[in-house]
Amino acid sequence: MVLEATMICIDNSEWMRNGDYSPSRFQAQADAVNLICGAKTQSNPENTVGILTMAGKGVRVLATPTTDLGKILACMHGLEVGGEMNIAAGIQIAQLALKHRQNKNQQQRIIVFAGSPVKYDKKVLETIGKKLKKNSVALDIVDFGEEDDAKPEKLEALLAAVNNNETSHIVHVSPGPNALSDVLISTPVFTGDGDGGSGFAAAAAAAAGGASGFEFGVDPNLEPELALALRVSMEEERARQEAAAKRAAEEAADQEKGEESSSKTEDETMKDQVDVSVPEEKKKTADEMALAMSMGISGSGHAIDDAEMLDASSEDQELALALQMSMQETSQSDTSKVLEDQSFVSSILATLPGVDPNDPAVKDLLASLQNQSESQQKKEDEPPNENK
């Protein structure tokens, strides 16, 4: 890498207010200066850059050669525009600033931005060029702005006087849609000389955002690890997005299937309920009938109402008639047995309030009931008269 100390001469004359370079000549020049300063300091950590202005009240040194990029960029803000450019005085003061550089091993270079007419004669400029060549100072000239026949010729004469082994360069930039800094990236002002030329160009392109031709804006030849990390990160992010999209599609499909199955299940459940309700109603009706019959039998104390019996056994008249006759016979036989047991009847009558078992009327009544029962029993026991 080239070890250099560079002084940049800025044109801040009245011509810098023109808008033929977007957004203006001065702003386009400031962007290009910032690009060069960043490229110089990044190409070699020991490179130094200084800045001076050539118009206004006189030549003014804004920053002596330094490695502090922040200090260099800060001095570019708030510059006044006016007056005429004094290119001869600017170059001589820049040479004097380089002469007092701290590291004498640094090569010396001056970069001049000329965006306004040059008032000096060709011979004066040639004299300045020869002095620079004698002190081993390289010169780069950026010609933009005013286009006349005298200006390019004078600048070419200055370059010819200072050029030594093609270490100095001149670039003519015409007004157009491209920014001034974009045009300068591909010129020898940025590519430089010797072995450090390619590194200098790459650093300048990175500082200007001009490395967008590479993937992710990083040259894999200069930063292989960074380029690999960015590529891996991009692949992971792409895979994550694809997985998220696939998962969302699967969830949507599962939700649709779940809604369809739930609707089918509800239909089947309603159908089953309707089918089951009919036998249950029939069973309930039968159970209620059986319960009513049992309650009727228990409540009557072996006496069943003829109407209820006929209703319950309407399907089989013979069975109902036989059942009724059997119940009557059982009731009569039970009554007879109860009347025969005198002690039991006396105990029952004694428990009744206001009834005296020894009362003659009560005894006569019991006797008549007993006789009636015995006569009835005899009639039942007599064999039937077949002749009759």
XYZ file of C-alpha atoms in Angstrom:
388
model
C 0.000 0.000 0.000
C 1.171 3.490 -0.855
C 2.121 5.682 2.101
C 1.125 9.242 1.219
C 0.554 12.670 2.643
C -2.094 14.471 0.585
C -3.267 18.079 0.425
C -6.621 18.769 -1.275
C -7.167 22.239 -2.769
C -10.857 23.211 -2.884
C -12.363 25.758 -5.263
C -14.889 27.847 -3.286
C -15.149 30.717 -5.770
C -18.344 32.429 -6.914
C -18.668 29.987 -9.836
C -19.436 27.186 -7.380
C -22.998 28.447 -7.011
C -23.961 27.167 -10.474
C -26.313 24.206 -10.669
C -24.972 22.404 -13.758
C -23.701 19.680 -11.364
C -26.326 18.188 -9.064
C -27.232 19.716 -6.672
C -24.612 22.450 -7.186
C -20.965 22.665 -8.167
C -19.807 23.234 -4.597
C -21.896 20.408 -3.130
C -20.762 17.997 -5.829
C -17.162 18.986 -5.125
C -17.678 18.518 -1.359
C -19.028 14.998 -1.895
C -16.018 14.096 -4.026
C -13.612 15.534 -1.420
C -15.245 13.492 1.350
C -14.907 10.410 -0.823
C -11.224 10.971 -1.438
C -10.483 11.674 2.230
C -12.199 8.475 3.323
C -10.436 6.443 0.650
C -7.009 7.799 1.526
C -7.315 7.109 5.238
C -8.727 3.613 4.688
C -6.131 2.506 2.150
C -3.353 2.940 4.717
C -3.791 3.755 8.420
C -0.663 5.979 8.324
C -1.882 8.139 5.436
C -2.587 11.777 6.236
C -4.877 14.242 4.477
C -5.112 18.043 4.679
C -7.530 20.570 3.126
C -7.269 24.194 2.040
C -9.476 26.647 0.111
C -8.225 28.697 -2.871
C -10.875 31.491 -3.051
C -12.547 34.030 -0.801
C -10.349 36.508 1.028
C -7.303 34.336 0.339
C -5.900 30.855 0.585
C -6.914 29.294 3.875
C -5.681 26.036 5.376
C -8.657 24.277 6.973
C -6.765 21.201 8.182
C -3.094 20.262 8.085
C -2.248 16.653 7.098
C -3.835 14.379 9.727
C -5.141 10.834 10.117
C -8.296 12.023 11.934
C -11.043 11.580 9.341
C -13.637 13.219 11.581
C -11.598 16.395 11.804
C -11.185 16.441 8.031
C -14.897 16.028 7.331
C -15.909 18.567 9.989
C -13.895 21.359 8.367
C -15.954 20.972 5.174
C -19.114 22.323 6.813
C -19.977 26.008 6.814
C -17.531 27.088 4.088
C -18.128 30.480 2.499
C -18.452 30.772 -1.272
C -17.211 33.865 -3.107
C -14.311 35.556 -4.867
C -11.961 34.092 -7.495
C -9.811 30.989 -7.419
C -6.066 31.506 -6.884
C -4.688 28.202 -8.103
C -0.999 29.239 -8.015
C -1.088 30.373 -4.379
C -3.102 27.320 -3.382
C -0.600 24.873 -4.891
C 2.401 26.650 -3.333
C 0.863 26.702 0.168
C -0.126 23.044 -0.184
C 3.505 22.210 -1.092
C 4.696 24.108 1.997
C 2.255 22.165 4.234
C 3.524 18.864 2.829
C 7.100 19.875 3.400
C 6.426 20.110 7.154
C 4.746 16.687 7.378
C 5.665 14.615 10.432
C 6.483 11.368 8.626
C 9.140 12.071 6.025
C 8.672 8.614 4.523
C 5.300 9.606 3.158
C 5.056 10.416 -0.536
C 3.671 13.859 -1.300
C 0.579 14.480 -3.406
C -1.614 17.485 -4.169
C -5.143 17.188 -5.539
C -6.586 20.341 -7.110
C -10.279 20.911 -7.885
C -10.576 23.590 -10.571
C -14.206 24.532 -11.225
C -13.712 28.152 -12.321
C -11.564 29.978 -14.938
C -7.769 30.012 -14.474
C -6.400 33.580 -14.599
C -2.681 32.696 -14.621
C -0.598 32.336 -17.764
C 0.738 29.068 -18.965
C 4.362 29.996 -18.158
C 3.554 30.751 -14.509
C 1.853 27.422 -14.118
C 4.754 25.610 -15.810
C 7.173 27.184 -13.359
C 5.085 25.983 -10.423
C 4.957 22.492 -11.972
C 8.717 22.270 -12.349
C 9.174 23.249 -8.700
C 6.797 20.490 -7.636
C 8.668 17.968 -9.742
C 11.936 19.028 -8.185
C 10.542 18.397 -4.676
C 9.019 15.017 -5.722
C 5.439 16.153 -5.322
C 2.777 14.440 -7.460
C -0.213 16.429 -8.725
C -3.767 15.341 -9.615
C -6.096 17.849 -11.296
C -9.900 17.605 -11.479
C -11.161 19.925 -14.211
C -14.918 20.588 -14.077
C -17.295 23.523 -14.408
C -16.245 26.295 -16.811
C -15.350 25.033 -20.275
C -13.200 27.336 -22.388
C -10.263 26.809 -24.706
C -7.681 28.419 -22.397
C -8.419 26.529 -19.172
C -7.780 22.912 -20.357
C -4.632 24.044 -22.176
C -3.200 25.772 -19.092
C -3.955 22.788 -16.853
C -2.417 20.381 -19.341
C 0.767 22.502 -19.399
C 0.887 22.446 -15.583
C 0.518 18.654 -15.564
C 3.216 18.172 -18.189
C 5.663 20.237 -16.132
C 5.085 18.309 -12.886
C 4.578 14.794 -14.252
C 7.321 12.316 -13.379
C 6.959 8.670 -14.486
C 3.210 9.093 -14.938
C 2.589 9.731 -11.259
C 0.395 12.773 -11.933
C -3.050 12.768 -13.601
C -5.711 15.089 -14.923
C -9.447 14.361 -15.251
C -11.943 16.441 -17.254
C -15.514 16.003 -16.005
C -18.314 17.444 -18.139
C -21.751 18.315 -16.707
C -24.197 15.434 -16.858
C -26.634 13.283 -14.907
C -23.870 11.401 -13.063
C -22.491 12.768 -9.822
C -18.954 14.096 -9.775
C -17.846 11.512 -7.214
C -19.253 8.634 -9.288
C -17.265 9.728 -12.322
C -14.025 10.065 -10.360
C -14.157 6.527 -8.951
C -13.026 4.955 -12.236
C -10.282 7.540 -12.930
C -6.556 7.410 -12.053
C -7.231 9.862 -9.227
C -8.686 6.886 -7.342
C -6.925 3.912 -8.908
C -3.485 5.331 -8.019
C -0.117 3.856 -9.048
C 1.989 0.839 -8.167
C 0.969 -2.095 -5.992
C -1.364 -0.079 -3.793
C -3.533 1.030 -6.662
C -6.152 -1.744 -6.471
C -6.480 -1.479 -2.677
C -6.865 2.275 -2.894
C -9.612 1.967 -5.502
C -11.489 -0.632 -3.424
C -11.278 1.528 -0.289
C -12.524 4.546 -2.205
C -15.414 2.589 -3.698
C -16.397 1.313 -0.255
C -16.264 4.827 1.232
C -18.529 6.162 -1.524
C -20.927 3.231 -1.497
C -19.676 2.346 -4.955
C -19.055 -1.302 -4.079
C -22.659 -2.137 -4.795
C -21.519 -4.183 -7.782
C -20.522 -6.912 -5.316
C -23.005 -9.052 -3.427
C -24.079 -7.289 -0.227
C -21.810 -4.362 -1.201
C -18.652 -6.191 0.005
C -15.729 -7.268 -2.142
C -15.078 -10.954 -1.281
C -11.446 -10.580 -2.350
C -10.781 -7.964 0.319
C -13.217 -9.141 3.021
C -13.808 -12.887 2.478
C -14.947 -13.549 6.064
C -17.422 -10.669 6.074
C -18.809 -11.659 2.673
C -19.246 -15.278 3.854
C -20.963 -14.189 7.066
C -23.378 -11.963 5.161
C -24.159 -14.730 2.687
C -24.835 -17.267 5.475
C -27.025 -14.777 7.319
C -29.011 -14.109 4.172
C -29.537 -17.837 3.555
C -30.714 -18.371 7.146
C -33.160 -15.500 6.893
C -34.525 -16.815 3.595
C -34.950 -20.311 5.081
C -36.698 -18.874 8.132
C -39.153 -16.944 5.977
C -39.917 -20.019 3.861
C -40.509 -22.150 6.968
C -42.820 -19.515 8.439
C -44.831 -19.333 5.220
C -45.119 -23.142 5.057
C -46.212 -23.337 8.698
C -48.884 -20.694 8.153
C -50.248 -22.615 5.131
C -50.397 -25.870 7.111
C -52.209 -24.209 10.010
C -54.774 -22.718 7.638
C -55.389 -26.142 6.020
C -55.729 -27.859 9.430
C -58.194 -25.234 10.574
C -60.378 -25.767 7.513
C -60.354 -29.563 8.035
C -61.246 -29.134 11.711
C -64.255 -26.966 10.879
C -65.547 -29.552 8.367
C -65.142 -32.485 10.811
C -66.838 -30.564 13.635
C -69.860 -29.799 11.442
C -70.159 -33.497 10.454
C -69.899 -34.575 14.109
C -72.661 -32.170 15.125
C -74.963 -33.534 12.385
C -74.355 -37.130 13.454
C -74.942 -36.272 17.116
C -78.270 -34.618 16.350
C -79.338 -37.626 14.273
C -78.450 -40.063 17.081
C -80.386 -37.989 19.594
C -83.480 -38.078 17.383
C -83.183 -41.872 16.903
C -82.714 -42.572 20.602
C -85.529 -40.306 21.760
C -88.286 -42.521 20.216
C -87.423 -45.756 22.069
C -86.852 -43.818 25.262
C -90.328 -42.301 25.023
C -91.823 -45.761 24.468
C -89.871 -47.130 27.395
C -90.933 -44.227 29.577
C -94.599 -44.845 28.719
C -94.312 -48.544 29.621
C -92.510 -47.730 32.871
C -95.147 -45.205 33.862
C -97.927 -47.765 33.179
C -96.196 -50.420 35.291
C -95.653 -47.954 38.122
C -99.279 -46.887 38.055
C -100.448 -50.505 38.205
C -98.155 -51.255 41.133
C -99.301 -48.171 43.027
C -102.932 -49.057 42.377
C -102.466 -52.599 43.697
C -100.552 -51.578 46.858
C -102.873 -48.682 47.701
C -106.054 -50.731 47.486
C -104.807 -53.403 49.925
C -105.567 -56.403 47.657
C -108.576 -54.581 46.121
C -108.161 -53.418 42.546
C -110.609 -51.116 40.846
C -112.532 -52.845 38.065
C -112.169 -49.903 35.704
C -108.374 -49.701 36.184
C -108.033 -53.423 35.800
C -110.042 -53.414 32.607
C -107.983 -50.484 31.220
C -104.648 -52.084 32.120
C -105.647 -55.472 30.675
C -107.687 -54.364 27.723
C -105.504 -56.454 25.418
C -106.371 -59.725 27.162
C -109.933 -59.813 28.617
C -109.793 -63.393 29.801
C -106.580 -62.837 31.761
C -108.055 -59.764 33.449
C -111.265 -61.626 34.424
C -109.310 -64.537 35.908
C -107.112 -62.155 37.880
C -110.143 -60.302 39.298
C -111.876 -63.515 40.417
C -108.688 -64.727 42.085
C -108.290 -61.473 44.021
C -111.940 -61.576 45.218
C -111.599 -65.152 46.438
C -108.445 -64.273 48.294
C -110.122 -61.263 49.939
C -113.182 -63.295 51.070
C -111.079 -66.109 52.470
C -108.903 -63.655 54.358
C -112.007 -61.937 55.828
C -113.413 -65.248 56.996
C -110.155 -66.178 58.685
C -110.030 -62.833 60.445
C -113.614 -63.155 61.787
C -112.942 -66.681 63.092
C -110.079 -65.366 65.236
C -112.097 -63.889 68.167
C -109.034 -62.791 70.156
C -107.631 -60.834 67.236
C -110.994 -59.097 66.596
C -111.352 -58.235 70.301
C -107.854 -56.721 70.398
C -108.651 -54.641 67.330
C -111.926 -53.362 68.774
C -110.241 -52.538 72.092
C -107.861 -50.180 70.322
C -110.678 -48.199 68.709
C -111.703 -45.133 70.721
C -115.226 -45.214 72.144
C -115.779 -48.923 71.308
C -116.395 -51.490 74.061
C -115.761 -55.121 72.994
C -118.056 -56.380 75.766
C -120.954 -54.312 74.488
C -123.903 -56.668 73.595
C -124.520 -54.821 70.332
C -120.939 -55.297 69.250
C -121.025 -58.983 70.148
C -124.256 -59.499 68.188
C -122.740 -57.789 65.151
C -119.644 -59.997 65.254
C -121.746 -63.088 65.636
C -123.910 -62.198 62.648
C -120.807 -61.540 60.521
C -119.340 -64.874 61.565
C -122.532 -66.748 60.729
C -122.709 -65.029 57.374
C -119.166 -66.002 56.677
C -119.726 -69.632 57.622
C -122.859 -69.896 55.459
C -120.953 -68.470 52.531
C -118.137 -70.918 53.082
C -120.603 -73.857 53.117
C -122.099 -72.778 49.850
C -118.676 -72.684 48.268
C -117.722 -76.068 49.690
C -120.912 -77.820 48.460
C -120.339 -79.776 45.267
C -122.235 -78.521 42.298
C -125.506 -80.284 41.506
C -124.924 -81.964 38.231
C -128.592 -82.786 37.781
C -129.572 -79.235 38.231
